[in-house]
Coordinates of C-alpha atoms in Angstrom, one line a residue:
Chain A
M1 CA 0.0 0.0 0.0
N2 CA 1.1 3.6 -0.6
V3 CA 1.3 4.7 3.0
D4 CA 3.1 1.6 4.1
L5 CA 5.7 2.2 1.3
L6 CA 6.1 5.8 2.4
Y7 CA 6.6 4.8 6.0
E8 CA 9.2 2.2 5.0
T9 CA 11.2 4.8 3.1
L10 CA 10.9 7.4 5.9
S11 CA 11.9 5.0 8.6
Q12 CA 15.2 4.4 6.9
I13 CA 16.1 8.1 7.5
P14 CA 17.4 9.1 11.0
L15 CA 14.7 10.8 13.0
E16 CA 16.4 14.2 13.3
D17 CA 16.8 14.5 9.5
L18 CA 13.0 14.3 8.9
N19 CA 11.2 17.6 8.2
F20 CA 8.1 18.6 10.2
W21 CA 5.5 16.9 7.9
Q22 CA 7.6 13.8 7.5
S23 CA 7.9 13.3 11.3
L24 CA 4.1 14.1 11.7
F25 CA 3.3 11.4 9.2
T26 CA 5.5 8.9 10.9
K27 CA 3.8 9.5 14.2
F28 CA 0.4 9.3 12.7
Y29 CA 1.3 6.1 10.9
R30 CA 2.4 4.5 14.1
A31 CA -0.8 5.6 15.9
W32 CA -3.2 4.6 13.2
F33 CA -2.0 2.2 10.5
M34 CA 0.7 0.2 12.1
E35 CA -0.4 -3.3 13.1
D36 CA -3.9 -2.3 12.1
R37 CA -4.2 -0.2 15.2
W38 CA -7.2 1.8 13.9
L39 CA -9.2 -1.4 14.6
K40 CA -8.4 -0.9 18.3
Y41 CA -10.0 2.5 18.3
F42 CA -13.1 1.2 16.7
E43 CA -13.3 -1.7 19.1
G44 CA -13.1 0.9 21.9
L45 CA -15.7 3.1 20.2
L46 CA -18.1 0.1 20.0
T47 CA -17.6 -0.6 23.7
T48 CA -18.1 3.1 24.5
I49 CA -21.5 3.0 22.6
E50 CA -22.4 -0.2 24.2
V51 CA -21.7 1.1 27.7
T52 CA -23.5 4.4 27.0
V53 CA -26.6 2.5 25.9
I54 CA -26.6 0.2 28.9
A55 CA -26.0 3.0 31.3
L56 CA -28.7 5.1 29.6
V57 CA -31.3 2.5 29.9
I58 CA -30.4 1.9 33.6
G59 CA -30.3 5.6 34.2
V60 CA -33.6 6.4 32.6
V61 CA -35.4 3.5 34.3
L62 CA -34.0 4.4 37.7
G63 CA -34.6 8.1 37.1
V64 CA -38.2 7.6 36.1
L65 CA -39.0 5.4 39.1
V66 CA -37.3 7.7 41.6
A67 CA -38.9 10.8 40.2
M68 CA -42.4 9.2 40.1
A69 CA -42.0 8.0 43.8
R70 CA -40.8 11.4 45.0
V71 CA -43.5 13.4 43.1
A72 CA -46.2 11.0 44.2
H73 CA -45.0 11.5 47.7
D74 CA -44.9 15.3 47.4
Q75 CA -48.3 15.6 45.7
R76 CA -50.3 13.2 47.9
R77 CA -53.6 14.5 49.2
P78 CA -52.8 16.7 52.2
G79 CA -53.6 15.0 55.5
T80 CA -53.2 11.5 54.1
H81 CA -50.2 9.4 55.2
N82 CA -48.8 6.4 53.4
P83 CA -46.0 4.7 55.2
V84 CA -44.8 2.7 52.2
L85 CA -44.6 5.8 50.1
S86 CA -42.8 7.7 52.8
A87 CA -40.2 4.9 53.2
V88 CA -39.7 4.7 49.4
N89 CA -39.3 8.5 49.3
F90 CA -36.7 8.4 52.1
V91 CA -34.7 5.7 50.3
C92 CA -34.8 7.7 47.0
K93 CA -33.7 10.9 48.8
I94 CA -30.6 9.0 50.2
Y95 CA -29.8 7.6 46.8
V96 CA -29.9 11.0 45.1
T97 CA -27.9 12.6 48.0
V98 CA -25.1 10.0 48.0
I99 CA -24.8 9.8 44.2
R100 CA -24.7 13.6 43.7
G101 CA -22.5 14.1 46.7
T102 CA -19.6 11.9 45.7
P103 CA -17.4 12.0 42.6
M104 CA -18.2 9.7 39.7
M105 CA -14.7 8.3 39.6
V106 CA -14.8 7.4 43.3
Q107 CA -18.2 5.7 42.7
L108 CA -16.7 3.7 39.8
M109 CA -13.7 2.7 41.8
I110 CA -15.9 1.5 44.7
M111 CA -18.0 -0.4 42.2
G112 CA -15.1 -1.9 40.4
F113 CA -12.6 -2.6 43.2
V114 CA -14.8 -3.1 46.2
I115 CA -18.3 -4.3 45.4
F116 CA -17.6 -6.2 42.3
S117 CA -13.9 -6.8 42.9
S118 CA -14.1 -10.4 41.9
S119 CA -15.8 -9.7 38.6
R120 CA -13.7 -9.7 35.4
N121 CA -16.4 -8.1 33.3
F122 CA -15.1 -4.5 33.8
T123 CA -17.1 -3.1 31.0
L124 CA -20.4 -4.2 32.4
V125 CA -19.5 -3.2 36.0
G126 CA -18.6 0.2 34.6
A127 CA -21.9 0.5 32.7
L128 CA -23.8 -0.4 35.9
G129 CA -21.9 2.3 37.9
L130 CA -22.5 4.9 35.2
G131 CA -26.2 4.0 35.0
I132 CA -26.7 4.2 38.8
N133 CA -24.9 7.6 38.7
S134 CA -27.0 8.9 35.8
G135 CA -30.2 7.8 37.4
A136 CA -29.8 10.2 40.2
Y137 CA -29.4 13.2 37.8
V138 CA -32.1 12.0 35.5
S139 CA -34.5 11.7 38.4
E140 CA -33.9 15.3 39.4
I141 CA -34.4 16.5 35.8
I142 CA -37.7 14.5 35.5
R143 CA -38.9 15.7 38.9
G144 CA -38.2 19.3 37.8
G145 CA -40.2 18.7 34.6
L146 CA -43.1 17.2 36.5
M147 CA -43.2 19.9 39.1
S148 CA -42.9 22.8 36.6
L149 CA -46.1 21.9 34.7
D150 CA -49.1 24.1 35.4
P151 CA -51.1 22.4 38.2
G152 CA -54.2 23.3 36.1
Q153 CA -53.2 20.6 33.7
S154 CA -53.5 17.7 36.1
E155 CA -56.5 19.4 37.7
A156 CA -58.2 19.4 34.4
G157 CA -57.4 15.7 33.9
R158 CA -58.6 14.7 37.4
S159 CA -61.8 16.8 37.0
L160 CA -62.7 14.7 34.0
G161 CA -62.5 11.5 36.1
L162 CA -59.1 10.4 35.0
S163 CA -57.1 8.6 37.7
Y164 CA -53.8 9.9 39.0
I165 CA -51.9 7.3 36.9
Q166 CA -53.9 8.1 33.7
T167 CA -53.4 11.8 34.2
M168 CA -49.7 11.3 34.6
R169 CA -49.6 9.0 31.5
F170 CA -51.6 11.1 29.1
I171 CA -51.3 14.6 30.3
V172 CA -48.4 15.3 32.6
I173 CA -45.6 13.1 31.3
P174 CA -45.9 13.9 27.6
Q175 CA -45.7 17.6 28.3
A176 CA -43.0 17.3 30.9
F177 CA -41.0 15.2 28.5
K178 CA -41.0 18.0 25.9
A179 CA -39.9 20.5 28.5
I180 CA -37.0 18.5 29.9
L181 CA -35.7 17.2 26.5
P182 CA -32.9 19.8 26.4
S183 CA -31.6 19.0 29.9
L184 CA -32.1 15.3 29.3
G185 CA -30.0 15.6 26.1
N186 CA -27.4 17.4 28.1
E187 CA -27.3 14.7 30.7
F188 CA -26.9 12.0 28.0
I189 CA -24.0 13.9 26.4
V190 CA -22.3 14.1 29.8
L191 CA -23.0 10.4 30.3
L192 CA -21.5 9.5 26.9
K193 CA -18.3 11.4 27.7
D194 CA -18.1 10.1 31.2
T195 CA -17.8 6.6 29.8
S196 CA -14.2 7.5 29.4
L197 CA -13.9 7.2 33.2
I198 CA -14.5 3.4 33.1
S199 CA -10.9 3.1 31.8
V200 CA -9.8 3.5 35.5
I201 CA -11.4 0.2 36.3
A202 CA -10.0 -1.3 33.1
G203 CA -13.1 -1.0 31.0
K204 CA -11.9 -1.3 27.4
E205 CA -13.3 1.8 25.7
I206 CA -11.7 4.4 23.5
V207 CA -9.5 6.0 26.0
Y208 CA -8.2 2.7 27.2
A209 CA -7.4 1.8 23.6
A210 CA -5.7 5.1 23.0
R211 CA -3.6 4.9 26.1
S212 CA -2.4 1.4 25.3
I213 CA -1.4 2.5 21.8
G214 CA 0.4 5.5 23.2
A215 CA 2.2 3.3 25.7
K216 CA 3.5 1.2 22.8
T217 CA 4.7 4.0 20.6
Y218 CA 5.7 6.5 23.3
E219 CA 3.8 9.1 21.4
Y220 CA 0.4 10.3 22.8
M221 CA -0.6 13.2 20.6
F222 CA -2.3 11.3 17.9
P223 CA -4.0 8.6 20.0
Y224 CA -5.6 11.3 22.2
V225 CA -6.5 13.6 19.4
I226 CA -8.1 10.8 17.5
T227 CA -10.1 9.9 20.7
A228 CA -11.2 13.5 21.1
I229 CA -12.4 13.6 17.4
M230 CA -14.4 10.4 17.9
Y231 CA -16.2 11.7 20.9
L232 CA -16.9 15.0 19.1
I233 CA -18.4 13.1 16.2
L234 CA -20.5 11.0 18.5
V235 CA -21.8 14.0 20.4
M236 CA -22.6 15.9 17.2
I237 CA -24.6 12.9 15.8
F238 CA -26.5 12.8 19.1
S239 CA -27.2 16.5 19.2
W240 CA -28.5 16.3 15.6
L241 CA -30.9 13.4 16.6
Q242 CA -32.1 15.4 19.6
S243 CA -32.9 18.5 17.5
I244 CA -34.9 16.3 15.1
L245 CA -36.9 15.0 18.0
E246 CA -37.4 18.5 19.5
R247 CA -38.7 19.7 16.2
R248 CA -41.2 16.9 16.0
L249 CA -42.5 17.6 19.5
R250 CA -42.9 21.3 18.8
E251 CA -45.6 20.5 16.3
S252 CA -48.4 21.6 18.7
D253 CA -46.7 25.0 19.3
R254 CA -47.6 26.2 15.8
R255 CA -50.0 29.1 15.8
Chain B
M1 CA -78.3 16.7 44.3
I2 CA -75.2 18.1 46.0
D3 CA -75.5 18.5 49.7
V4 CA -72.8 20.5 51.6
K5 CA -72.8 20.3 55.4
G6 CA -70.5 22.2 57.7
L7 CA -67.8 22.7 55.0
K8 CA -64.6 24.2 56.2
K9 CA -61.4 24.8 54.4
A10 CA -58.1 26.2 55.7
F11 CA -54.7 26.5 53.9
G12 CA -52.4 26.2 56.9
D13 CA -53.5 29.0 59.3
H14 CA -55.4 30.8 56.6
V15 CA -59.1 30.0 56.9
V16 CA -60.9 30.4 53.6
L17 CA -64.3 28.7 54.2
K18 CA -66.0 28.9 57.5
D19 CA -68.8 26.5 58.0
I20 CA -70.8 26.4 54.8
T21 CA -74.0 24.4 54.6
E22 CA -75.8 24.5 51.2
H23 CA -77.9 22.3 49.0
I24 CA -78.0 22.3 45.2
Y25 CA -81.1 20.9 43.6
P26 CA -81.3 19.0 40.3
G27 CA -81.7 21.4 37.3
E28 CA -80.9 24.4 39.4
K29 CA -78.6 27.2 38.2
V30 CA -76.8 28.6 41.1
V31 CA -74.6 31.7 40.6
V32 CA -71.9 32.4 43.2
I33 CA -70.7 36.0 43.4
G34 CA -68.6 38.0 45.8
P35 CA -65.4 40.0 46.2
S36 CA -62.1 38.3 45.4
G37 CA -60.7 36.3 48.3
S38 CA -64.2 35.6 49.6
G39 CA -63.7 31.8 49.0
K40 CA -66.1 31.3 46.1
S41 CA -63.6 29.5 43.9
T42 CA -62.5 27.4 46.8
F43 CA -66.1 26.5 47.5
L44 CA -66.6 25.4 43.9
R45 CA -63.3 23.4 43.9
C46 CA -64.4 21.7 47.1
L47 CA -67.5 20.4 45.4
N48 CA -65.4 18.0 43.2
L49 CA -62.7 17.7 45.7
L50 CA -60.0 19.5 43.8
E51 CA -59.5 21.0 47.2
T52 CA -59.8 18.6 50.1
P53 CA -62.1 20.0 52.8
T54 CA -60.6 20.5 56.2
A55 CA -64.0 19.6 57.8
G56 CA -67.6 18.9 56.8
T57 CA -69.2 16.5 54.3
I58 CA -70.2 16.8 50.7
T59 CA -72.9 14.4 49.6
F60 CA -73.5 13.8 45.9
K61 CA -76.8 12.0 45.1
G62 CA -76.8 10.3 48.5
T63 CA -73.1 9.3 48.6
D64 CA -70.7 11.0 50.9
I65 CA -67.8 11.8 48.5
T66 CA -65.6 13.2 51.3
D67 CA -65.3 9.7 52.8
P68 CA -61.8 8.6 51.9
K69 CA -63.1 5.2 51.0
S70 CA -65.3 6.5 48.2
D71 CA -63.9 6.5 44.6
I72 CA -63.7 10.2 43.8
N73 CA -62.9 9.5 40.1
K74 CA -66.4 8.1 39.7
Y75 CA -68.1 11.2 41.0
R76 CA -65.8 13.6 39.1
Q77 CA -67.0 11.9 35.8
K78 CA -70.5 13.2 36.6
M79 CA -69.4 16.7 37.5
G80 CA -68.0 18.6 34.6
M81 CA -65.6 21.5 35.5
V82 CA -64.7 24.5 33.4
F83 CA -61.7 26.5 34.5
Q84 CA -60.8 30.2 34.3
H85 CA -57.7 29.5 32.3
F86 CA -59.3 26.8 30.1
N87 CA -56.7 24.2 31.0
L88 CA -56.9 22.5 27.6
F89 CA -54.2 19.9 26.9
P90 CA -51.8 21.8 24.6
H91 CA -50.1 18.7 23.3
M92 CA -53.3 17.2 21.9
T93 CA -55.5 18.2 19.0
I94 CA -59.0 19.6 19.9
L95 CA -60.6 16.2 19.0
R96 CA -58.1 14.3 21.2
N97 CA -58.8 16.7 24.1
L98 CA -62.4 15.9 23.8
T99 CA -62.2 12.1 23.4
L100 CA -59.4 11.3 25.9
A101 CA -61.6 11.0 29.0
P102 CA -64.6 9.3 27.3
T103 CA -62.3 6.6 25.8
Q104 CA -60.1 6.2 28.9
V105 CA -62.6 6.6 31.7
L106 CA -66.0 5.6 30.2
G107 CA -64.4 3.0 27.9
K108 CA -66.1 4.3 24.8
K109 CA -65.0 3.2 21.4
K110 CA -62.9 5.8 19.6
D111 CA -65.3 6.4 16.7
E112 CA -68.2 6.6 19.1
A113 CA -66.4 9.2 21.3
E114 CA -65.4 11.1 18.2
A115 CA -68.9 11.2 16.8
K116 CA -70.2 12.6 20.1
A117 CA -67.4 15.1 20.2
M118 CA -68.0 16.3 16.7
E119 CA -71.7 16.7 17.4
L120 CA -71.1 18.8 20.4
L121 CA -68.3 20.8 18.7
A122 CA -70.8 21.6 15.9
R123 CA -73.2 22.9 18.5
V124 CA -70.7 25.5 19.6
G125 CA -69.7 26.2 16.0
L126 CA -66.2 24.8 16.2
D127 CA -66.4 21.5 14.3
D128 CA -64.0 22.9 11.6
R129 CA -61.3 23.2 14.3
A130 CA -61.3 19.6 15.4
G131 CA -57.8 19.0 14.0
S132 CA -56.2 22.2 15.4
Y133 CA -54.2 22.5 18.6
P134 CA -55.4 24.6 21.5
N135 CA -52.7 27.3 20.9
Q136 CA -54.2 27.9 17.5
L137 CA -57.5 29.0 18.9
S138 CA -58.6 32.3 20.5
G139 CA -59.5 32.5 24.1
G140 CA -63.2 32.4 23.5
Q141 CA -62.8 29.4 21.2
K142 CA -60.7 27.6 23.8
Q143 CA -63.3 28.1 26.5
R144 CA -66.0 26.8 24.3
V145 CA -63.9 23.7 23.6
A146 CA -63.3 23.4 27.4
I147 CA -67.0 23.4 28.0
V148 CA -67.5 20.8 25.3
R149 CA -64.7 18.7 26.8
A150 CA -66.6 18.6 30.1
L151 CA -69.9 17.8 28.2
C152 CA -68.4 14.9 26.4
M153 CA -68.4 13.0 29.7
E154 CA -72.2 13.5 29.9
P155 CA -72.1 15.1 33.4
E156 CA -75.0 15.7 35.6
V157 CA -73.7 18.9 37.1
M158 CA -71.5 21.5 35.5
L159 CA -69.1 23.6 37.7
F160 CA -67.9 26.9 36.2
D161 CA -64.9 28.7 37.8
E162 CA -64.9 32.2 36.5
P163 CA -65.2 31.0 32.9
T164 CA -65.0 34.4 31.3
S165 CA -62.5 36.2 33.6
A166 CA -59.5 35.5 31.4
L167 CA -61.2 36.4 28.2
D168 CA -60.9 39.6 26.1
P169 CA -64.2 41.5 26.4
E170 CA -65.3 40.8 22.9
M171 CA -65.1 37.1 23.5
V172 CA -67.2 37.0 26.7
G173 CA -70.5 36.9 24.8
E174 CA -69.8 33.8 22.8
V175 CA -68.9 31.8 25.9
L176 CA -71.9 33.1 27.8
D177 CA -74.2 32.2 24.9
V178 CA -73.0 28.6 25.1
M179 CA -73.6 28.5 28.9
K180 CA -77.1 30.0 28.4
S181 CA -78.0 27.3 25.8
L182 CA -76.7 24.7 28.3
A183 CA -78.9 26.2 31.0
N184 CA -81.9 26.1 28.7
D185 CA -81.3 22.4 28.2
G186 CA -81.9 21.9 31.9
M187 CA -78.3 21.2 33.0
T188 CA -77.6 21.7 36.7
M189 CA -75.0 24.4 37.0
V190 CA -72.9 26.1 39.7
V191 CA -71.3 29.2 38.3
V192 CA -68.7 31.4 40.0
T193 CA -68.7 34.6 37.9
H194 CA -68.3 38.4 37.8
E195 CA -70.9 38.6 35.0
M196 CA -73.8 40.2 36.8
G197 CA -75.9 40.3 33.7
F198 CA -75.5 36.5 33.3
A199 CA -76.3 36.0 36.9
R200 CA -79.5 38.0 36.7
E201 CA -80.6 36.4 33.4
V202 CA -79.8 32.7 33.9
G203 CA -79.5 32.2 37.6
D204 CA -82.3 30.6 39.7
R205 CA -80.5 31.6 42.9
V206 CA -77.6 33.8 43.8
L207 CA -75.2 33.0 46.6
F208 CA -73.3 36.1 47.8
M209 CA -70.1 35.0 49.5
D210 CA -67.9 37.2 51.7
G211 CA -65.2 36.3 54.2
G212 CA -65.6 32.6 53.8
V213 CA -69.4 32.4 54.5
I214 CA -72.5 32.7 52.3
A215 CA -73.5 36.2 53.5
E216 CA -76.7 36.4 51.6
Q217 CA -78.7 34.3 49.1
N218 CA -81.9 35.1 47.1
T219 CA -83.4 35.0 43.7
P220 CA -81.4 37.2 41.2
T221 CA -84.2 39.8 40.9
E222 CA -84.6 40.2 44.7
F223 CA -80.8 40.1 45.3
F224 CA -79.9 42.7 42.7
D225 CA -82.8 45.0 43.4
H226 CA -83.1 44.7 47.1
P227 CA -79.8 43.4 48.7
Q228 CA -80.4 42.9 52.4
T229 CA -77.0 43.0 54.0
E230 CA -74.7 45.9 54.0
R231 CA -71.8 43.9 52.6
A232 CA -73.9 42.9 49.6
Q233 CA -75.0 46.5 49.1
N234 CA -71.4 47.7 49.1
F235 CA -70.3 45.0 46.7
L236 CA -73.1 45.7 44.3
A237 CA -72.5 49.4 44.5
K238 CA -68.9 48.8 43.3
V239 CA -69.6 46.3 40.5
L240 CA -72.8 47.6 39.0

């Protein structure tokens, strides 16, 4: 191949005799083409996407459950007392406080080296840790959306005879979802980028791949720049999908 | 039809309703008037338990609905409510606004609910807007849709909470016309309003509320022409 040939030729020349572009090319070749290393980045990328999706699902499910429990507790009929709901609300509060009050990396290290120290599946442990972390933030975003809606909306629903659950399902949640979509998108982007942290518990995602390539070639510029570009492209694709969704949900705003 | 006994409502230390006892008969059109802060909206909202009474009982057709064991959703189906700010569901088309509760609560088939909705929409002259979203309508149109939304549940009582207060003056008439035609059909109505002309024309009975009690009640003609209490006289002097 052309690049291989060029690299062969250049590698004959002593390093200090190469001009700027020639030495740049040599470094890039080692970081990308040599021993099919580009495959490693894409393997890492695949893991990153996989971890993001798993963590996203865990985060959304946890977030919705926690938010529903807390809002149901806060909006119960005054004077009534439900011990189960109070207990669930208390647990949810502790969960959110602990997760938001400790650094993500510490949580991941506790997950990886303490709770699941015997597990070899670092990637899955990392995804679980990220999902649990994300759930706390997602629950607060959803709670904010549910609380911000005009109380008249749920009153109108209830006055028609719809139950609390039906009112939530048909009236409150669809409107709240539209309102929180920008913050939710933001949280998902943060989550996507935070998957890089699972490399500290040996999750084999892009940063892990980049670091091991750098360790072999003693040259870190290209591996990390390539990593950055990959994240950037992923986030841009995600933002684009989000804007499409937002446009579709805005249909009822037309006047 | 609705029997209210010893109704009290307080928000924390703030007492809004002090011991109200009242009865609303089938087919009656009761108009509730009074200065702002007199508790008239709270009274209305207590009738379908959007506000939970602090004390007292409300009996709807023989059932105590303030009993925590009674299924409030069942009674709310029979009591339509129209709000000051319409409270239409902005993310749904008009038709979906109207058919949501009939299909979900009454278990009606979609086409059956839609046929009923279209028939009622035509009655208020808005059948051509069925596919629009609430934000595309004017205030008067929104309120007419809100009335139709309540009617789609085929209620036995209609509660109106200042239905024209948020409207531009030129749109008040179209909403009052719909309410008048509803009254002519024999619907039982409880209306909180500042429209004295409407109260005089449509009401069977006027409740004048002040300071959390019903200070005076009478037929509209008697009340407006010969108010008995000083508070009612002062109020009418300001608004008429």
